[in-house]
């Protein structure tokens, strides 16, 4: 039988033919164009249809089989599985129940914002690349992931945090004469502690009423896009950038303008835009540090255009060489910079606490928006515990200790990865929790190496997720969560993966 799938479109994104075919078939199954029970063409027929090898078809079918999208019956063929259908077949139910057909209910129309949200979700589902345990050489071998970015408390920091939690619990259980509800913008003690910390370490002058606490930095960024972006406003994003920012801007109706980068980060332009997102202290994901002259240029642009700048200072707390970089917020005299920070990387990943420092009037608007989602502030215990942790000096000691540990892990990673310098161009860094590299060869070779490395039990984050426009293959290697021995073993597997394919890789050129 003949089928029609979006193979050419997925091939432009995934490059490898078997991976593109897998995603095209998966999309057809999820959207219902390949209905439950549909018999898929044989590997020979499908290979002829799309001009690919039978081996590529078989590999795509194996991936679908491993995920439960299809079922293979010896002697009969490959069929779309029943459970992939989201809704039951109403006509069959009607016949079984001997009831007259019931008219299908028309789904209510979503708002423009809702439609954009659902489109972003479809893209997320359709273009996510899974890791298959069945592809691995030894399923009992522990997976080493340079992709994960889970950060945990270690050693004395963990002990100090438990003490702070206990003290915070006692604080919040004490009877209070104040009948006012807990402030939506966050614990007063913690906002004061943040002001003291950024004043001492970042040179930012702020008062507690300028600080709004959120459930992670992305909540702050998402609410700010809803407050500041009008439909079809031009919004400048670094290219590449964190994909969550792209989604937040797109959902709010902004028109994205991709800003070029070089080795020094964002290249200032006279953008016709109302808002700029920037990571000057350590560009995400490249790690470039924006020079002072460019930071001043950007501030002048914002002042002349009446534009806002949202500065995301996501992980520059951990700096092991050179002096701390002065953030845009510390240089801002026109109050056009919104500074966003997070404790999820500096403390531990499950501590979903972020904050924004912004002018008082905008802080009030952000608090009002947050009240719609969280009438009562979440994580009150953790907020008070973190306030105590910071005021007792434990936070600074924790940062110093972890900076030393992360520096050692980075040095080990850099030393071990040298034999693979023929594969990647590495961006050197003196802070942060990941290393960024650009692939030196073709796209087909990169994806072949990516799949082979998974077979050997090691993964990394494909930085294509962060590109706003097509670019060379690139990768992010998160190392902070791994021990030195895990880093050594992970890079060893990378070398083994490359050694297994380097002599035949020219066939993919």
Tab-separated table of N, CA and C in Angstrom, residues 90 94 100-106:
chain	number	residue	atom	x	y	z
A	90	UNK	N	-16.210	5.886	17.537
A	90	UNK	CA	-17.581	6.074	18.030
A	90	UNK	C	-18.582	5.195	17.283
A	94	UNK	N	-21.216	2.630	18.949
A	94	UNK	CA	-22.657	2.757	18.725
A	94	UNK	C	-23.264	1.426	18.284
A	100	UNK	N	-28.373	4.974	18.724
A	100	UNK	CA	-28.206	5.829	17.548
A	100	UNK	C	-26.919	6.640	17.667
A	101	UNK	N	-26.318	7.009	16.540
A	101	UNK	CA	-25.074	7.783	16.587
A	101	UNK	C	-25.254	9.085	17.356
A	102	UNK	N	-24.239	9.444	18.070
A	102	UNK	CA	-24.231	10.695	18.824
A	102	UNK	C	-23.361	11.694	18.074
A	103	UNK	N	-23.867	12.872	17.860
A	103	UNK	CA	-23.108	13.890	17.141
A	103	UNK	C	-21.832	14.225	17.902
A	104	UNK	N	-20.741	14.317	17.168
A	104	UNK	CA	-19.455	14.631	17.800
A	104	UNK	C	-19.465	16.069	18.303
A	105	UNK	N	-19.044	16.247	19.536
A	105	UNK	CA	-19.004	17.583	20.122
A	105	UNK	C	-17.889	18.403	19.480
A	106	UNK	N	-18.201	19.633	19.151
A	106	UNK	CA	-17.205	20.523	18.559
A	106	UNK	C	-16.377	21.128	19.684
